[in-house]
């Protein structure tokens, strides 16, 4: 098949680390079909200049600049998205002869992709990830657009059962909604010697427990909640490292100083995906107290390295973190989070059992199912087109 992928969640020269989970999945799908990945780049990000190069073997990759009114009219973003795409790449899309479209992210991507699919008379599949339904679909003017795009899609792929339920609640046909957990590269994310990993990262090995956060430094990811809970742990030797960048960086540094824990808190910055295994191996715990989620791949990857997880009971996290692999706490309960961190650092974990559980999330199984879903969508679309 020839598949057009439309998304904002894929690496670009302006954000080379973005959407590592999609990169892994689409690269594997590209070994079976001809995939062209066309990534939307926010015009403000485009103005900030390139930060690297992106080359993905076996994929056709390109981008377009998403232009929109920045401070108002969020309900118009899907129309702006489609207009930006058609003005910059429309002629090429009409001539390409795609069998189907895969839209990865609900708004504005999937809404605009649905309109484009109708223009091209081809079916489309929507993949949803988390806050695109958990947050975007709560807004009065965006919700009906998202609901319409899900209802008209040939298939909806969700990364958790919780998201599948929300898609059905929005009107998607339950028979066409598929829960498909992301996979883990078990060759890359595998157990290793903790002391050696710490040495490679330049970390002291004789200090207390090391807690790790990996993700965007955004309030909705719980990074500030984690800092407060860490301060309340009352473990003078514990250390906390944040791997990632985002708008909360300055607030984290200032609050750590105010709490008197700045010598035990480090902001390591964003890291390439290939560098993450050693961080997981070096840590005693991965901590991710998000306010909403689908199924974050960092949780699966940490467990694949044998590292237990402390996280919030939101989205699909409870579906993939069993009791023997971590502890889950209610959203917004910083006292419970602090208690879970203290208990988890004191607990003896069965790291081999955690690894065995994580290996059930394989990219091979993921791609087999995704391939079947896309082919079925293309066949149904071709049959419908033949009847016109």
Short mmCIF file of C-alpha atoms in Angstrom, two decimals:
data_model
loop_
_atom_site.label_atom_id
_atom_site.label_comp_id
_atom_site.label_asym_id
_atom_site.label_seq_id
_atom_site.Cartn_x
_atom_site.Cartn_y
_atom_site.Cartn_z
CA UNK A 1 0.00 0.00 0.00
CA UNK A 2 0.86 3.63 -0.28
CA UNK A 3 0.05 5.44 2.97
CA UNK A 4 0.14 9.15 3.80
CA UNK A 5 0.85 9.88 7.48
CA UNK A 6 -0.22 13.30 8.75
CA UNK A 7 0.88 14.33 12.23
CA UNK A 8 2.62 16.89 14.41
CA UNK A 9 4.23 14.09 16.43
CA UNK A 10 7.34 13.20 14.45
CA UNK A 11 10.94 14.46 14.46
CA UNK A 12 11.73 17.52 12.36
CA UNK A 13 14.87 19.63 11.98
CA UNK A 14 13.22 22.13 14.34
CA UNK A 15 12.48 19.47 16.99
CA UNK A 16 14.60 16.35 16.30
CA UNK A 17 13.53 14.58 19.52
CA UNK A 18 9.78 14.89 18.99
CA UNK A 19 7.53 11.84 18.72
CA UNK A 20 10.14 9.11 19.20
CA UNK A 21 7.34 6.53 19.64
CA UNK A 22 5.86 7.45 16.25
CA UNK A 23 9.27 7.36 14.64
CA UNK A 24 9.81 3.81 15.86
CA UNK A 25 6.37 2.67 14.77
CA UNK A 26 6.34 4.36 11.36
CA UNK A 27 9.86 3.19 10.56
CA UNK A 28 8.71 -0.40 11.10
CA UNK A 29 5.51 0.10 9.11
CA UNK A 30 7.66 1.55 6.34
CA UNK A 31 9.33 -1.83 5.91
CA UNK A 32 5.97 -3.25 4.78
CA UNK A 33 4.39 -0.36 2.89
CA UNK A 34 5.33 2.87 1.17
CA UNK A 35 4.90 5.49 3.90
CA UNK A 36 5.16 9.23 3.37
CA UNK A 37 5.22 11.11 6.69
CA UNK A 38 4.19 14.74 6.36
CA UNK A 39 4.73 16.60 9.61
CA UNK A 40 3.09 19.86 10.66
CA UNK A 41 5.60 22.39 12.00
CA UNK A 42 4.19 25.25 14.07
CA UNK A 43 5.11 28.54 12.37
CA UNK A 44 6.54 29.92 15.64
CA UNK A 45 8.82 26.92 15.98
CA UNK A 46 9.82 27.26 12.33
CA UNK A 47 10.97 30.85 12.99
CA UNK A 48 13.29 29.75 15.81
CA UNK A 49 15.64 27.96 13.43
CA UNK A 50 16.84 24.40 12.91
CA UNK A 51 18.20 22.36 15.78
CA UNK A 52 19.37 19.23 13.96
CA UNK A 53 18.86 16.88 11.06
CA UNK A 54 16.34 14.05 10.69
CA UNK A 55 16.84 11.01 8.50
CA UNK A 56 14.60 7.96 8.83
CA UNK A 57 15.50 5.00 6.67
CA UNK A 58 12.73 3.68 4.44
CA UNK A 59 10.33 6.61 4.90
CA UNK A 60 9.47 9.52 2.72
CA UNK A 61 9.58 12.49 5.09
CA UNK A 62 8.56 16.08 4.54
CA UNK A 63 6.95 18.92 6.48
CA UNK A 64 4.68 21.87 6.01
CA UNK A 65 4.37 25.03 8.10
CA UNK A 66 1.18 25.22 10.14
CA UNK A 67 0.05 28.86 10.20
CA UNK A 68 -2.80 30.01 12.44
CA UNK A 69 -3.89 32.98 14.57
CA UNK A 70 -1.78 32.39 17.70
CA UNK A 71 -3.88 33.93 20.47
CA UNK A 72 -7.47 33.20 19.56
CA UNK A 73 -9.63 30.99 17.37
CA UNK A 74 -8.45 27.57 18.56
CA UNK A 75 -11.65 26.16 17.10
CA UNK A 76 -10.42 27.31 13.67
CA UNK A 77 -7.09 25.51 13.89
CA UNK A 78 -8.20 22.47 11.89
CA UNK A 79 -9.31 24.70 9.02
CA UNK A 80 -6.01 26.61 9.23
CA UNK A 81 -4.13 23.30 9.34
CA UNK A 82 -5.80 22.02 6.17
CA UNK A 83 -5.42 25.33 4.35
CA UNK A 84 -1.71 25.45 5.25
CA UNK A 85 -1.27 21.90 3.98
CA UNK A 86 -3.14 22.43 0.70
CA UNK A 87 -1.38 25.68 -0.13
CA UNK A 88 2.06 24.17 0.43
CA UNK A 89 1.67 20.54 -0.63
CA UNK A 90 -1.78 20.17 -2.19
CA UNK A 91 -0.68 19.57 -5.76
CA UNK A 92 1.66 16.78 -4.67
CA UNK A 93 -0.97 15.05 -2.54
CA UNK A 94 -3.48 14.96 -5.39
CA UNK A 95 -0.99 13.31 -7.72
CA UNK A 96 0.47 10.77 -5.27
CA UNK A 97 -2.23 8.09 -5.48
CA UNK A 98 -2.41 7.16 -1.79
CA UNK A 99 -4.48 4.20 -0.63
CA UNK A 100 -5.27 5.69 2.76
CA UNK A 101 -4.34 8.38 5.26
CA UNK A 102 -3.15 7.79 8.82
CA UNK A 103 -3.63 10.80 11.11
CA UNK A 104 -1.70 10.63 14.36
CA UNK A 105 -3.25 13.11 16.86
CA UNK A 106 -6.90 14.08 17.03
CA UNK A 107 -6.91 17.86 16.86
CA UNK A 108 -6.29 19.58 14.59
CA UNK A 109 -4.51 16.81 12.68
CA UNK A 110 -7.22 14.15 12.39
CA UNK A 111 -10.01 16.66 11.86
CA UNK A 112 -8.14 18.22 8.94
CA UNK A 113 -7.06 14.78 7.65
CA UNK A 114 -10.69 13.69 7.52
CA UNK A 115 -11.56 16.65 5.33
CA UNK A 116 -8.55 15.93 3.11
CA UNK A 117 -9.51 12.25 2.82
CA UNK A 118 -12.93 13.26 1.52
CA UNK A 119 -11.32 15.60 -1.02
CA UNK A 120 -9.08 12.76 -2.23
CA UNK A 121 -11.83 10.09 -1.96
CA UNK A 122 -9.69 7.77 0.16
CA UNK A 123 -10.27 6.31 3.65
CA UNK A 124 -8.47 7.51 6.75
CA UNK A 125 -7.45 6.02 10.09
CA UNK A 126 -7.07 8.07 13.27
CA UNK A 127 -4.54 7.29 15.99
CA UNK A 128 -5.11 9.03 19.33
CA UNK A 129 -2.55 9.34 22.09
CA UNK A 130 -3.91 10.95 25.26
CA UNK A 131 -4.43 14.66 25.76
CA UNK A 132 -5.81 14.97 22.22
CA UNK A 133 -8.97 13.36 23.67
CA UNK A 134 -8.44 13.90 27.40
CA UNK A 135 -7.98 17.66 27.01
CA UNK A 136 -8.81 18.85 23.50
CA UNK A 137 -12.17 17.06 23.38
CA UNK A 138 -13.34 18.83 26.55
CA UNK A 139 -13.56 22.18 24.73
CA UNK A 140 -17.03 22.99 23.45
CA UNK A 141 -16.08 24.09 19.93
CA UNK A 142 -13.40 21.45 19.34
CA UNK A 143 -15.31 18.47 20.71
CA UNK A 144 -17.85 18.21 17.84
CA UNK A 145 -15.08 18.46 15.25
CA UNK A 146 -13.11 15.66 16.94
CA UNK A 147 -16.25 13.56 17.34
CA UNK A 148 -17.12 13.92 13.65
CA UNK A 149 -13.59 12.92 12.59
CA UNK A 150 -13.73 9.77 14.74
CA UNK A 151 -17.19 8.78 13.49
CA UNK A 152 -16.16 9.08 9.84
CA UNK A 153 -12.81 7.29 10.20
CA UNK A 154 -12.41 3.80 8.78
CA UNK A 155 -10.70 2.87 12.05
CA UNK A 156 -9.62 4.52 15.30
CA UNK A 157 -6.46 3.29 17.00
CA UNK A 158 -6.00 4.12 20.69
CA UNK A 159 -2.96 3.48 22.89
CA UNK A 160 -5.08 2.44 25.88
CA UNK A 161 -8.46 0.99 26.77
CA UNK A 162 -9.27 4.19 28.66
CA UNK A 163 -8.85 6.19 25.46
CA UNK A 164 -10.89 3.65 23.51
CA UNK A 165 -13.77 4.25 25.90
CA UNK A 166 -13.52 8.00 25.33
CA UNK A 167 -13.47 7.53 21.56
CA UNK A 168 -16.65 5.44 21.73
CA UNK A 169 -18.25 8.02 24.05
CA UNK A 170 -17.54 10.62 21.34
CA UNK A 171 -19.48 8.54 18.84
CA UNK A 172 -16.88 6.28 17.23
CA UNK A 173 -18.22 2.86 16.26
CA UNK A 174 -16.92 0.46 18.93
CA UNK A 175 -16.37 -2.20 16.25
CA UNK A 176 -13.88 0.11 14.53
CA UNK A 177 -11.99 1.18 17.66
CA UNK A 178 -8.80 -0.78 18.35
CA UNK A 179 -6.62 -0.60 21.46
CA UNK A 180 -3.02 -0.99 20.42
CA UNK A 181 -0.32 -0.46 23.03
CA UNK A 182 2.96 0.93 21.77
CA UNK A 183 5.93 -1.39 21.74
CA UNK A 184 9.38 -1.39 23.27
CA UNK A 185 12.67 -2.07 21.53
CA UNK A 186 13.84 -4.78 23.94
CA UNK A 187 17.30 -4.90 22.39
CA UNK A 188 17.91 -1.25 23.18
CA UNK A 189 15.93 -1.03 26.40
CA UNK A 190 17.26 -3.92 28.44
CA UNK A 191 18.66 -4.43 31.96
CA UNK A 192 22.25 -3.48 32.66
CA UNK A 193 24.64 -2.86 35.50
CA UNK A 194 23.48 0.15 37.50
CA UNK A 195 26.97 1.19 38.64
CA UNK A 196 28.31 1.04 35.08
CA UNK A 197 25.38 3.10 33.78
CA UNK A 198 25.95 5.72 36.47
CA UNK A 199 29.65 5.84 35.62
CA UNK A 200 28.87 6.40 31.93
CA UNK A 201 26.54 9.26 32.90
CA UNK A 202 29.02 10.79 35.34
CA UNK A 203 26.78 10.11 38.35
CA UNK A 204 27.99 9.19 41.83
CA UNK A 205 27.27 5.60 42.71
CA UNK A 206 27.69 5.74 46.49
CA UNK A 207 24.93 8.25 47.18
CA UNK A 208 21.30 7.50 48.08
CA UNK A 209 18.43 6.44 45.82
CA UNK A 210 18.17 8.08 42.42
CA UNK A 211 14.72 9.13 41.23
CA UNK A 212 14.26 9.89 37.54
CA UNK A 213 11.71 11.92 35.60
CA UNK A 214 11.72 11.70 31.78
CA UNK A 215 9.43 13.91 29.74
CA UNK A 216 8.41 17.45 28.94
CA UNK A 217 8.80 19.89 31.81
CA UNK A 218 5.15 20.93 31.79
CA UNK A 219 2.80 21.39 34.72
CA UNK A 220 0.35 18.89 33.19
CA UNK A 221 3.07 16.24 33.34
CA UNK A 222 3.28 16.61 37.11
CA UNK A 223 6.90 17.75 37.24
CA UNK A 224 6.11 20.37 39.91
CA UNK A 225 4.06 17.85 41.92
CA UNK A 226 7.05 15.53 41.86
CA UNK A 227 9.39 18.21 43.19
CA UNK A 228 7.09 18.94 46.15
CA UNK A 229 6.67 15.24 46.91
CA UNK A 230 10.42 14.67 46.67
CA UNK A 231 11.02 17.45 49.21
CA UNK A 232 8.52 15.79 51.57
CA UNK A 233 10.21 12.36 51.37
CA UNK A 234 12.57 13.24 54.24
CA UNK A 235 15.37 11.18 52.71
CA UNK A 236 18.47 13.35 52.92
CA UNK A 237 20.47 11.20 50.49
CA UNK A 238 17.87 10.84 47.75
CA UNK A 239 18.49 12.55 44.41
CA UNK A 240 16.06 13.62 41.70
CA UNK A 241 17.02 14.09 38.05
CA UNK A 242 14.77 15.55 35.37
CA UNK A 243 15.53 14.55 31.78
CA UNK A 244 13.66 16.84 29.42
CA UNK A 245 12.98 20.46 28.59
CA UNK A 246 9.93 22.66 28.83
CA UNK A 247 8.29 25.80 30.19
CA UNK A 248 8.55 24.72 33.87
CA UNK A 249 12.34 24.61 33.90
CA UNK A 250 12.80 27.99 35.60
CA UNK A 251 9.99 27.30 38.08
CA UNK A 252 11.56 23.98 39.04
CA UNK A 253 14.95 25.56 39.69
CA UNK A 254 13.48 28.41 41.72
CA UNK A 255 11.27 26.10 43.79
CA UNK A 256 14.13 23.67 44.46
CA UNK A 257 16.19 26.57 45.83
CA UNK A 258 13.28 27.77 47.95
CA UNK A 259 12.82 24.26 49.39
CA UNK A 260 16.53 23.95 50.11
CA UNK A 261 16.92 20.84 47.94
CA UNK A 262 18.64 22.37 44.92
CA UNK A 263 21.85 20.43 45.63
CA UNK A 264 19.91 17.17 45.28
CA UNK A 265 17.91 18.13 42.18
CA UNK A 266 19.40 18.20 38.71
CA UNK A 267 17.86 19.26 35.41
CA UNK A 268 19.82 17.30 32.82
CA UNK A 269 18.03 18.70 29.76
CA UNK A 270 16.57 16.86 26.80
CA UNK A 271 18.28 13.67 25.64
CA UNK A 272 18.21 11.71 22.38
CA UNK A 273 16.08 8.59 22.53
CA UNK A 274 19.17 6.41 22.13
CA UNK A 275 20.62 7.87 25.34
CA UNK A 276 17.67 6.99 27.57
CA UNK A 277 18.50 3.33 28.39
CA UNK A 278 21.43 4.27 30.61
CA UNK A 279 19.30 6.80 32.48
CA UNK A 280 16.71 4.12 33.21
CA UNK A 281 19.41 1.65 34.28
CA UNK A 282 21.03 4.23 36.54
CA UNK A 283 17.78 5.10 38.32
CA UNK A 284 16.14 3.34 41.23
CA UNK A 285 12.71 4.60 40.20
CA UNK A 286 11.04 6.29 37.26
CA UNK A 287 8.56 8.90 38.53
CA UNK A 288 5.80 10.21 36.25
CA UNK A 289 2.93 11.92 38.12
CA UNK A 290 1.12 13.12 34.97
CA UNK A 291 -2.28 14.82 35.13
CA UNK A 292 -3.46 12.98 32.00
CA UNK A 293 -1.91 10.34 29.76
CA UNK A 294 -2.49 7.71 27.14
CA UNK A 295 0.27 5.19 27.77
CA UNK A 296 3.63 7.01 27.99
CA UNK A 297 6.39 5.03 26.32
CA UNK A 298 8.90 6.06 28.98
CA UNK A 299 6.98 3.86 31.43
CA UNK A 300 7.27 0.83 29.15
CA UNK A 301 10.93 1.56 28.40
CA UNK A 302 11.85 1.98 32.07
CA UNK A 303 10.21 -1.34 32.94
CA UNK A 304 12.04 -2.99 30.03
CA UNK A 305 15.26 -1.95 31.79
CA UNK A 306 13.98 -3.46 35.05
CA UNK A 307 13.26 -0.09 36.67
CA UNK A 308 10.08 0.18 38.78
CA UNK A 309 7.65 3.04 38.24
CA UNK A 310 5.80 5.45 40.52
CA UNK A 311 3.03 7.20 38.61
CA UNK A 312 -0.48 8.59 38.84
CA UNK A 313 -3.62 6.52 38.27
CA UNK A 314 -4.57 8.31 35.05
CA UNK A 315 -5.32 7.26 31.49
CA UNK A 316 -3.82 3.96 30.46
CA UNK A 317 -1.06 3.87 33.08
CA UNK A 318 -2.96 1.44 35.38
CA UNK A 319 -3.38 -0.86 32.37
CA UNK A 320 0.36 -1.36 31.95
CA UNK A 321 1.87 -0.99 35.45
CA UNK A 322 1.00 -4.00 37.65
CA UNK A 323 1.65 -4.02 41.39
CA UNK A 324 4.90 -5.94 41.02
CA UNK A 325 6.28 -3.24 38.70
CA UNK A 326 5.43 -0.06 40.56
CA UNK A 327 3.13 2.02 42.68
CA UNK A 328 0.24 4.20 41.51
CA UNK A 329 -1.20 7.18 43.36
CA UNK A 330 -4.29 9.39 42.95
CA UNK A 331 -3.94 12.45 40.75
CA UNK A 332 -2.99 15.61 42.65
CA UNK A 333 -2.30 13.89 45.98
CA UNK A 334 1.24 15.08 46.72
CA UNK A 335 1.26 13.47 50.17
CA UNK A 336 0.39 10.08 48.67
CA UNK A 337 3.05 10.62 46.01
CA UNK A 338 5.68 11.39 48.65
CA UNK A 339 4.67 8.26 50.57
CA UNK A 340 4.83 6.12 47.44
CA UNK A 341 8.29 7.44 46.59
CA UNK A 342 9.57 6.68 50.09
CA UNK A 343 8.04 3.20 50.14
CA UNK A 344 9.21 2.35 46.63
CA UNK A 345 12.80 3.37 47.35
CA UNK A 346 12.79 1.15 50.45
CA UNK A 347 11.19 -1.83 48.73
CA UNK A 348 13.09 -4.76 47.22
CA UNK A 349 11.86 -5.20 43.67
CA UNK A 350 11.90 -8.28 41.45
CA UNK A 351 13.62 -6.62 38.51
CA UNK A 352 13.52 -9.77 36.35
CA UNK A 353 9.73 -9.95 36.74
CA UNK A 354 9.43 -6.29 35.73
CA UNK A 355 11.48 -6.97 32.59
CA UNK A 356 9.38 -10.03 31.71
CA UNK A 357 6.22 -7.95 31.96
CA UNK A 358 7.62 -5.18 29.76
CA UNK A 359 8.59 -7.65 27.05
CA UNK A 360 4.90 -8.33 26.42
CA UNK A 361 4.80 -4.91 24.70
CA UNK A 362 6.59 -5.74 21.46
CA UNK A 363 6.83 -3.61 18.34
CA UNK A 364 6.49 -6.76 16.23
CA UNK A 365 3.02 -7.54 17.60
CA UNK A 366 2.08 -3.87 17.39
CA UNK A 367 3.03 -3.62 13.72
CA UNK A 368 1.28 -6.87 12.80
CA UNK A 369 -2.01 -5.54 14.19
CA UNK A 370 -1.56 -2.03 12.82
CA UNK A 371 -0.79 -3.44 9.39
CA UNK A 372 -4.02 -5.46 9.46
CA UNK A 373 -6.04 -2.39 10.53
CA UNK A 374 -4.61 -0.23 7.73
CA UNK A 375 -5.09 -2.88 5.06
CA UNK A 376 -8.68 -3.46 6.12
CA UNK A 377 -9.34 0.29 6.00
CA UNK A 378 -7.87 0.51 2.50
CA UNK A 379 -9.95 -2.45 1.27
CA UNK A 380 -13.17 -0.98 2.63
CA UNK A 381 -12.35 2.35 1.07
CA UNK A 382 -11.55 0.80 -2.29
CA UNK A 383 -14.81 -1.16 -2.24
CA UNK A 384 -16.81 1.97 -1.40
CA UNK A 385 -15.10 3.91 -4.18
CA UNK A 386 -15.89 1.13 -6.69
CA UNK A 387 -19.61 1.43 -5.88
CA UNK A 388 -19.73 5.15 -6.65
#
